[in-house]
PDB file of C-alpha atoms in Angstrom:
ATOM      1  CA  ASP A  24      -9.497   4.277  18.312  1.00 68.00           C
ATOM      2  CA  ALA A  25      -7.910   1.200  16.739  1.00 84.00           C
ATOM      3  CA  ARG A  26      -4.918   1.846  14.573  1.00 94.00           C
ATOM      4  CA  VAL A  27      -1.647   0.277  13.486  1.00 97.00           C
ATOM      5  CA  THR A  28       1.322   1.659  15.366  1.00 97.00           C
ATOM      6  CA  GLN A  29       4.935   1.655  14.209  1.00 98.00           C
ATOM      7  CA  THR A  30       8.151   2.501  15.985  1.00 97.00           C
ATOM      8  CA  PRO A  31      10.387   4.314  15.516  1.00 98.00           C
ATOM      9  CA  ARG A  32       8.804   6.957  13.292  1.00 97.00           C
ATOM     10  CA  HIS A  33      12.204   8.144  12.116  1.00 97.00           C
ATOM     11  CA  LYS A  34      15.573   6.435  12.124  1.00 98.00           C
ATOM     12  CA  VAL A  35      18.927   7.717  10.933  1.00 98.00           C
ATOM     13  CA  THR A  36      21.774   5.255  11.022  1.00 97.00           C
ATOM     14  CA  GLU A  37      25.104   4.577   9.449  1.00 97.00           C
ATOM     15  CA  MET A  38      25.810   1.970   6.829  1.00 97.00           C
ATOM     16  CA  GLY A  39      26.491  -1.420   8.338  1.00 97.00           C
ATOM     17  CA  GLN A  40      24.367  -0.912  11.438  1.00 97.00           C
ATOM     18  CA  GLU A  41      21.422  -3.126  12.372  1.00 97.00           C
ATOM     19  CA  VAL A  42      17.982  -1.578  12.127  1.00 98.00           C
ATOM     20  CA  THR A  43      14.871  -2.985  13.799  1.00 98.00           C
ATOM     21  CA  MET A  44      11.419  -1.658  13.008  1.00 98.00           C
ATOM     22  CA  ARG A  45       8.380  -2.663  15.033  1.00 98.00           C
ATOM     23  CA  CYS A  46       4.712  -2.804  14.277  1.00 98.00           C
ATOM     24  CA  GLN A  47       1.673  -3.407  16.434  1.00 97.00           C
ATOM     25  CA  PRO A  48      -1.263  -4.498  14.262  1.00 97.00           C
ATOM     26  CA  ILE A  49      -4.842  -3.678  15.089  1.00 95.00           C
ATOM     27  CA  LEU A  50      -6.177  -6.048  17.739  1.00 94.00           C
ATOM     28  CA  GLY A  51      -8.038  -8.919  16.098  1.00 91.00           C
ATOM     29  CA  HIS A  52      -6.434  -8.546  12.686  1.00 92.00           C
ATOM     30  CA  ASN A  53      -4.877 -11.764  11.403  1.00 90.00           C
ATOM     31  CA  THR A  54      -2.836 -10.538   8.438  1.00 91.00           C
ATOM     32  CA  VAL A  55       0.214  -8.291   8.611  1.00 94.00           C
ATOM     33  CA  PHE A  56       2.086  -6.787   5.690  1.00 94.00           C
ATOM     34  CA  TRP A  57       5.432  -4.998   5.399  1.00 96.00           C
ATOM     35  CA  TYR A  58       5.920  -2.526   2.539  1.00 96.00           C
ATOM     36  CA  ARG A  59       8.735  -0.268   1.466  1.00 96.00           C
ATOM     37  CA  GLN A  60       8.037   2.978  -0.380  1.00 96.00           C
ATOM     38  CA  THR A  61      10.512   5.031  -2.388  1.00 94.00           C
ATOM     39  CA  MET A  62      10.041   7.665  -5.056  1.00 88.00           C
ATOM     40  CA  MET A  63      11.640   5.420  -7.654  1.00 85.00           C
ATOM     41  CA  GLN A  64       9.967   2.087  -6.876  1.00 85.00           C
ATOM     42  CA  GLY A  65       6.693   3.114  -5.292  1.00 89.00           C
ATOM     43  CA  LEU A  66       5.101   0.828  -2.715  1.00 92.00           C
ATOM     44  CA  GLU A  67       6.734  -2.603  -2.725  1.00 92.00           C
ATOM     45  CA  LEU A  68       5.475  -5.602  -0.779  1.00 91.00           C
ATOM     46  CA  LEU A  69       8.298  -7.094   1.267  1.00 94.00           C
ATOM     47  CA  ALA A  70       6.557  -9.787   3.294  1.00 93.00           C
ATOM     48  CA  TYR A  71       3.226 -10.757   4.772  1.00 90.00           C
ATOM     49  CA  PHE A  72       1.908 -12.992   7.508  1.00 92.00           C
ATOM     50  CA  ARG A  73      -1.364 -14.685   8.230  1.00 90.00           C
ATOM     51  CA  ASN A  74      -2.061 -15.866  11.762  1.00 90.00           C
ATOM     52  CA  ARG A  75       1.603 -15.099  12.498  1.00 91.00           C
ATOM     53  CA  ALA A  76       2.842 -17.541   9.823  1.00 90.00           C
ATOM     54  CA  PRO A  77       4.948 -16.078   7.027  1.00 89.00           C
ATOM     55  CA  LEU A  78       3.168 -16.583   3.702  1.00 86.00           C
ATOM     56  CA  ASP A  79       5.481 -14.819   1.320  1.00 84.00           C
ATOM     57  CA  ASP A  80       8.715 -12.934   1.798  1.00 85.00           C
ATOM     58  CA  SER A  81       9.860 -13.058  -1.815  1.00 84.00           C
ATOM     59  CA  GLY A  82       9.982  -9.270  -1.956  1.00 86.00           C
ATOM     60  CA  MET A  83      12.747  -9.075   0.642  1.00 91.00           C
ATOM     61  CA  PRO A  84      16.494  -9.274   0.060  1.00 88.00           C
ATOM     62  CA  LYS A  85      17.032 -12.431   2.074  1.00 88.00           C
ATOM     63  CA  ASP A  86      20.666 -11.848   2.839  1.00 93.00           C
ATOM     64  CA  ARG A  87      20.014  -8.759   4.926  1.00 96.00           C
ATOM     65  CA  PHE A  88      16.293  -8.521   5.710  1.00 96.00           C
ATOM     66  CA  SER A  89      14.246 -10.628   8.078  1.00 96.00           C
ATOM     67  CA  ALA A  90      10.645 -10.378   9.221  1.00 96.00           C
ATOM     68  CA  GLU A  91       9.045 -12.097  12.197  1.00 95.00           C
ATOM     69  CA  MET A  92       5.920 -12.106  14.327  1.00 95.00           C
ATOM     70  CA  PRO A  93       6.954 -13.147  17.839  1.00 93.00           C
ATOM     71  CA  ASP A  94       3.333 -12.841  18.923  1.00 93.00           C
ATOM     72  CA  ALA A  95       0.009 -11.591  17.594  1.00 92.00           C
ATOM     73  CA  THR A  96       0.644  -8.055  18.835  1.00 94.00           C
ATOM     74  CA  LEU A  97       4.118  -7.533  17.414  1.00 97.00           C
ATOM     75  CA  ALA A  98       5.716  -7.749  13.985  1.00 97.00           C
ATOM     76  CA  THR A  99       9.349  -6.882  13.387  1.00 97.00           C
ATOM     77  CA  LEU A 100      11.414  -6.075  10.331  1.00 97.00           C
ATOM     78  CA  LYS A 101      15.181  -6.189  10.690  1.00 97.00           C
ATOM     79  CA  ILE A 102      17.915  -5.071   8.347  1.00 97.00           C
ATOM     80  CA  GLN A 103      21.440  -6.239   9.041  1.00 97.00           C
ATOM     81  CA  PRO A 104      23.695  -4.799   7.766  1.00 96.00           C
ATOM     82  CA  SER A 105      21.926  -1.714   6.502  1.00 97.00           C
ATOM     83  CA  GLU A 106      22.954   0.005   3.271  1.00 97.00           C
ATOM     84  CA  PRO A 107      22.227   3.489   1.863  1.00 97.00           C
ATOM     85  CA  ARG A 108      19.903   1.951  -0.749  1.00 95.00           C
ATOM     86  CA  ASP A 109      17.651   0.781   2.106  1.00 96.00           C
ATOM     87  CA  SER A 110      16.685   4.391   2.775  1.00 97.00           C
ATOM     88  CA  ALA A 111      12.912   4.525   2.368  1.00 97.00           C
ATOM     89  CA  VAL A 112       9.648   4.707   4.271  1.00 98.00           C
ATOM     90  CA  TYR A 113       8.659   1.318   5.649  1.00 98.00           C
ATOM     91  CA  PHE A 114       4.954   0.748   6.206  1.00 98.00           C
ATOM     92  CA  CYS A 115       3.273  -1.962   8.191  1.00 97.00           C
ATOM     93  CA  ALA A 116      -0.361  -2.755   7.438  1.00 95.00           C
ATOM     94  CA  SER A 117      -2.844  -5.143   8.985  1.00 94.00           C
ATOM     95  CA  GLY A 118      -6.178  -6.598   7.992  1.00 90.00           C
ATOM     96  CA  ILE A 119      -8.607  -9.462   8.417  1.00 86.00           C
ATOM     97  CA  SER A 120      -8.498 -12.090   5.692  1.00 78.00           C
ATOM     98  CA  GLY A 121     -11.695 -13.645   4.423  1.00 68.00           C
ATOM     99  CA  GLN A 122     -13.976 -11.008   5.905  1.00 62.00           C
ATOM    100  CA  GLY A 123     -15.073  -9.346   2.708  1.00 61.00           C
ATOM    101  CA  THR A 124     -13.188  -6.191   1.959  1.00 63.00           C
ATOM    102  CA  ASP A 125      -9.607  -7.394   2.420  1.00 75.00           C
ATOM    103  CA  GLU A 126      -8.901  -3.804   3.391  1.00 83.00           C
ATOM    104  CA  GLN A 127      -5.442  -3.084   4.711  1.00 89.00           C
ATOM    105  CA  PHE A 128      -4.980  -0.506   7.439  1.00 93.00           C
ATOM    106  CA  PHE A 129      -1.623   1.181   7.234  1.00 96.00           C
ATOM    107  CA  GLY A 130       0.530   2.417  10.070  1.00 97.00           C
ATOM    108  CA  PRO A 131       2.206   5.837   9.931  1.00 97.00           C
ATOM    109  CA  GLY A 132       5.459   4.382   8.624  1.00 97.00           C
ATOM    110  CA  THR A 133       9.099   4.430   9.681  1.00 98.00           C
ATOM    111  CA  ARG A 134      11.262   6.813   7.689  1.00 98.00           C
ATOM    112  CA  LEU A 135      14.703   5.220   7.487  1.00 98.00           C
ATOM    113  CA  THR A 136      17.810   7.062   6.378  1.00 98.00           C
ATOM    114  CA  VAL A 137      21.043   5.102   6.030  1.00 98.00           C
ATOM    115  CA  LEU A 138      24.113   7.299   5.669  1.00 97.00           C
TER     116      LEU A 138
ATOM    117  CA  GLN B  21       6.293  -5.248 -17.591  1.00 53.00           C
ATOM    118  CA  LYS B  22       5.004  -4.021 -14.257  1.00 60.00           C
ATOM    119  CA  GLU B  23       2.063  -5.946 -12.862  1.00 88.00           C
ATOM    120  CA  VAL B  24      -0.011  -2.842 -12.097  1.00 93.00           C
ATOM    121  CA  GLU B  25       0.368   0.210 -14.315  1.00 93.00           C
ATOM    122  CA  GLN B  26      -0.799   3.723 -13.639  1.00 93.00           C
ATOM    123  CA  ASN B  27      -0.100   7.046 -15.288  1.00 87.00           C
ATOM    124  CA  SER B  28       2.101   8.881 -12.806  1.00 84.00           C
ATOM    125  CA  GLY B  29       0.604  12.252 -13.711  1.00 85.00           C
ATOM    126  CA  PRO B  30       0.315  14.795 -12.396  1.00 93.00           C
ATOM    127  CA  LEU B  31      -3.318  15.027 -13.370  1.00 95.00           C
ATOM    128  CA  SER B  32      -4.621  18.541 -12.887  1.00 96.00           C
ATOM    129  CA  VAL B  33      -8.351  19.319 -12.855  1.00 97.00           C
ATOM    130  CA  PRO B  34     -10.316  22.417 -11.834  1.00 97.00           C
ATOM    131  CA  GLU B  35     -12.470  22.358  -8.734  1.00 97.00           C
ATOM    132  CA  GLY B  36     -15.872  20.871  -9.453  1.00 97.00           C
ATOM    133  CA  ALA B  37     -14.699  18.827 -12.440  1.00 97.00           C
ATOM    134  CA  ILE B  38     -14.577  15.048 -12.794  1.00 97.00           C
ATOM    135  CA  ALA B  39     -11.179  13.465 -12.232  1.00 97.00           C
ATOM    136  CA  SER B  40     -10.595  10.167 -14.033  1.00 97.00           C
ATOM    137  CA  LEU B  41      -7.843   7.862 -12.838  1.00 97.00           C
ATOM    138  CA  ASN B  42      -6.908   4.718 -14.722  1.00 96.00           C
ATOM    139  CA  CYS B  43      -5.103   1.486 -13.940  1.00 96.00           C
ATOM    140  CA  THR B  44      -4.271  -1.668 -15.884  1.00 95.00           C
ATOM    141  CA  TYR B  45      -3.068  -4.979 -14.514  1.00 94.00           C
ATOM    142  CA  SER B  46      -1.340  -7.934 -16.074  1.00 91.00           C
ATOM    143  CA  ASP B  47      -2.493 -10.992 -14.135  1.00 84.00           C
ATOM    144  CA  ARG B  48      -5.896 -12.344 -15.184  1.00 83.00           C
ATOM    145  CA  GLY B  49      -6.055 -14.251 -11.902  1.00 82.00           C
ATOM    146  CA  SER B  50      -6.477 -11.009  -9.999  1.00 83.00           C
ATOM    147  CA  GLN B  51      -9.685 -10.974  -8.019  1.00 83.00           C
ATOM    148  CA  SER B  52      -9.791  -7.911  -5.805  1.00 89.00           C
ATOM    149  CA  PHE B  53      -9.180  -4.317  -6.786  1.00 93.00           C
ATOM    150  CA  PHE B  54      -8.613  -1.351  -4.536  1.00 94.00           C
ATOM    151  CA  TRP B  55      -8.062   2.379  -4.703  1.00 96.00           C
ATOM    152  CA  TYR B  56      -6.029   3.947  -1.917  1.00 96.00           C
ATOM    153  CA  ARG B  57      -5.450   7.647  -1.382  1.00 97.00           C
ATOM    154  CA  GLN B  58      -2.159   8.883   0.004  1.00 97.00           C
ATOM    155  CA  TYR B  59      -1.595  12.450   1.078  1.00 97.00           C
ATOM    156  CA  SER B  60       1.969  13.729   1.011  1.00 94.00           C
ATOM    157  CA  GLY B  61       3.905  12.447   4.016  1.00 93.00           C
ATOM    158  CA  LYS B  62       1.035  10.242   5.149  1.00 95.00           C
ATOM    159  CA  SER B  63       0.148   6.566   4.843  1.00 96.00           C
ATOM    160  CA  PRO B  64      -2.250   5.119   2.261  1.00 96.00           C
ATOM    161  CA  GLU B  65      -5.926   4.830   3.160  1.00 94.00           C
ATOM    162  CA  LEU B  66      -8.565   2.794   1.375  1.00 93.00           C
ATOM    163  CA  ILE B  67     -11.272   4.733  -0.436  1.00 94.00           C
ATOM    164  CA  MET B  68     -12.837   2.118  -2.721  1.00 92.00           C
ATOM    165  CA  PHE B  69     -12.755  -1.596  -3.445  1.00 91.00           C
ATOM    166  CA  ILE B  70     -14.423  -3.550  -6.229  1.00 93.00           C
ATOM    167  CA  TYR B  71     -14.628  -7.256  -7.029  1.00 89.00           C
ATOM    168  CA  SER B  72     -17.133  -7.564  -9.881  1.00 91.00           C
ATOM    169  CA  ASN B  73     -17.291  -6.162 -13.379  1.00 94.00           C
ATOM    170  CA  GLY B  74     -19.167  -2.918 -13.689  1.00 95.00           C
ATOM    171  CA  ASP B  75     -19.483   0.213 -11.610  1.00 96.00           C
ATOM    172  CA  LYS B  76     -19.525   0.736  -7.877  1.00 96.00           C
ATOM    173  CA  GLU B  77     -20.469   4.104  -6.446  1.00 96.00           C
ATOM    174  CA  ASP B  78     -19.727   5.554  -3.024  1.00 95.00           C
ATOM    175  CA  GLY B  79     -20.529   9.219  -2.611  1.00 96.00           C
ATOM    176  CA  ARG B  80     -18.464  11.232  -5.080  1.00 97.00           C
ATOM    177  CA  PHE B  81     -16.358   8.197  -5.980  1.00 97.00           C
ATOM    178  CA  THR B  82     -17.111   5.583  -8.637  1.00 97.00           C
ATOM    179  CA  ALA B  83     -14.891   2.579  -9.289  1.00 97.00           C
ATOM    180  CA  GLN B  84     -15.180   0.805 -12.623  1.00 97.00           C
ATOM    181  CA  LEU B  85     -13.866  -2.673 -13.375  1.00 96.00           C
ATOM    182  CA  ASN B  86     -13.492  -4.437 -16.708  1.00 95.00           C
ATOM    183  CA  LYS B  87     -11.818  -7.797 -16.210  1.00 93.00           C
ATOM    184  CA  ALA B  88     -11.828  -8.639 -19.912  1.00 93.00           C
ATOM    185  CA  SER B  89      -9.743  -5.555 -20.613  1.00 94.00           C
ATOM    186  CA  GLN B  90      -7.845  -5.873 -17.317  1.00 94.00           C
ATOM    187  CA  TYR B  91      -8.728  -2.309 -16.534  1.00 95.00           C
ATOM    188  CA  VAL B  92      -9.920  -0.542 -13.415  1.00 96.00           C
ATOM    189  CA  SER B  93     -10.657   3.139 -13.009  1.00 97.00           C
ATOM    190  CA  LEU B  94     -11.700   5.658 -10.391  1.00 97.00           C
ATOM    191  CA  LEU B  95     -13.891   8.645 -11.096  1.00 97.00           C
ATOM    192  CA  ILE B  96     -14.082  11.516  -8.639  1.00 97.00           C
ATOM    193  CA  ARG B  97     -17.060  13.794  -9.223  1.00 98.00           C
ATOM    194  CA  ASP B  98     -17.200  17.402  -8.042  1.00 97.00           C
ATOM    195  CA  SER B  99     -13.467  17.349  -7.335  1.00 97.00           C
ATOM    196  CA  GLN B 100     -12.340  19.373  -4.342  1.00 97.00           C
ATOM    197  CA  PRO B 101      -8.897  20.770  -3.467  1.00 97.00           C
ATOM    198  CA  SER B 102      -8.895  18.324  -0.554  1.00 97.00           C
ATOM    199  CA  ASP B 103      -8.885  15.489  -3.115  1.00 97.00           C
ATOM    200  CA  SER B 104      -5.360  16.509  -4.142  1.00 97.00           C
ATOM    201  CA  ALA B 105      -3.263  13.467  -3.318  1.00 97.00           C
ATOM    202  CA  THR B 106      -1.637  10.430  -4.882  1.00 96.00           C
ATOM    203  CA  TYR B 107      -4.084   7.658  -5.780  1.00 97.00           C
ATOM    204  CA  LEU B 108      -2.743   4.123  -5.646  1.00 96.00           C
ATOM    205  CA  CYS B 109      -4.350   1.289  -7.547  1.00 96.00           C
ATOM    206  CA  ALA B 110      -3.903  -2.099  -5.874  1.00 93.00           C
ATOM    207  CA  VAL B 111      -4.641  -5.593  -7.119  1.00 92.00           C
ATOM    208  CA  ALA B 112      -4.876  -8.742  -5.031  1.00 87.00           C
ATOM    209  CA  PHE B 113      -5.333 -12.442  -5.541  1.00 76.00           C
ATOM    210  CA  THR B 114      -7.547 -14.870  -3.672  1.00 64.00           C
ATOM    211  CA  GLY B 115      -8.034 -13.842  -0.064  1.00 57.00           C
ATOM    212  CA  GLY B 116      -6.296 -10.554  -0.649  1.00 53.00           C
ATOM    213  CA  PHE B 117      -3.101 -11.926   0.781  1.00 68.00           C
ATOM    214  CA  LYS B 118      -0.705 -10.688  -1.841  1.00 79.00           C
ATOM    215  CA  THR B 119      -1.468  -7.151  -2.911  1.00 86.00           C
ATOM    216  CA  ILE B 120       0.464  -5.409  -5.642  1.00 89.00           C
ATOM    217  CA  PHE B 121       0.337  -1.623  -5.807  1.00 92.00           C
ATOM    218  CA  GLY B 122       0.748   0.614  -8.793  1.00 93.00           C
ATOM    219  CA  ALA B 123       3.145   3.532  -8.649  1.00 93.00           C
ATOM    220  CA  GLY B 124       0.282   5.963  -8.124  1.00 95.00           C
ATOM    221  CA  THR B 125      -1.197   8.933  -9.955  1.00 95.00           C
ATOM    222  CA  ARG B 126      -0.769  12.385  -8.483  1.00 96.00           C
ATOM    223  CA  LEU B 127      -3.934  14.445  -8.654  1.00 97.00           C
ATOM    224  CA  PHE B 128      -4.068  18.218  -8.265  1.00 97.00           C
ATOM    225  CA  VAL B 129      -7.424  19.932  -7.927  1.00 97.00           C
ATOM    226  CA  LYS B 130      -7.133  23.648  -8.562  1.00 95.00           C
ATOM    227  CA  ALA B 131      -9.394  25.987  -6.612  1.00 92.00           C
TER     228      ALA B 131
END
């Protein structure tokens, strides 16, 4: 069945290291979202794309975070250098804009721990 | 002021009761409203969406929207222990591109 996939599911790294998270949206979906979830802040929108074009990345710390869609089947979120405060669960979601429900389908998330 | 406000709970109801979850939002330009359910350790999943003022029913779930009061709610009838989860209210603008989530309300349904 169609679902959003994310890799890795878990990542433990040391402060200062680069972290790359990958997402494969559901085939045919034209919008992709990156969220970060922590107990303190809840679910925060980091960036989103439509038809692979970035529409808004105002939720991301620009100095260390970057998000790209090299092609329609892959979205990446990079953190360089990583910091302990980046520890969170990062969700990717995809959807189809303008098709009625605007429902977002979430991937299983990447649990990131920065030591 | 947060853009989407929810009572964090926990909200505890007995099995079979009605659970009422509430959400307020700050931007009058908001056009689409969603309720997502998130089980512990899992990802959010959509359970209801509503665009127009009034009520929308789907099985045991009813979403209510009042744009004048900037208020959206979710009622769960005949609550079951399997409904125990965190319920996230989400608000989006035109096209649903930018979606802002509330912090979520934890619901416990006691058997």
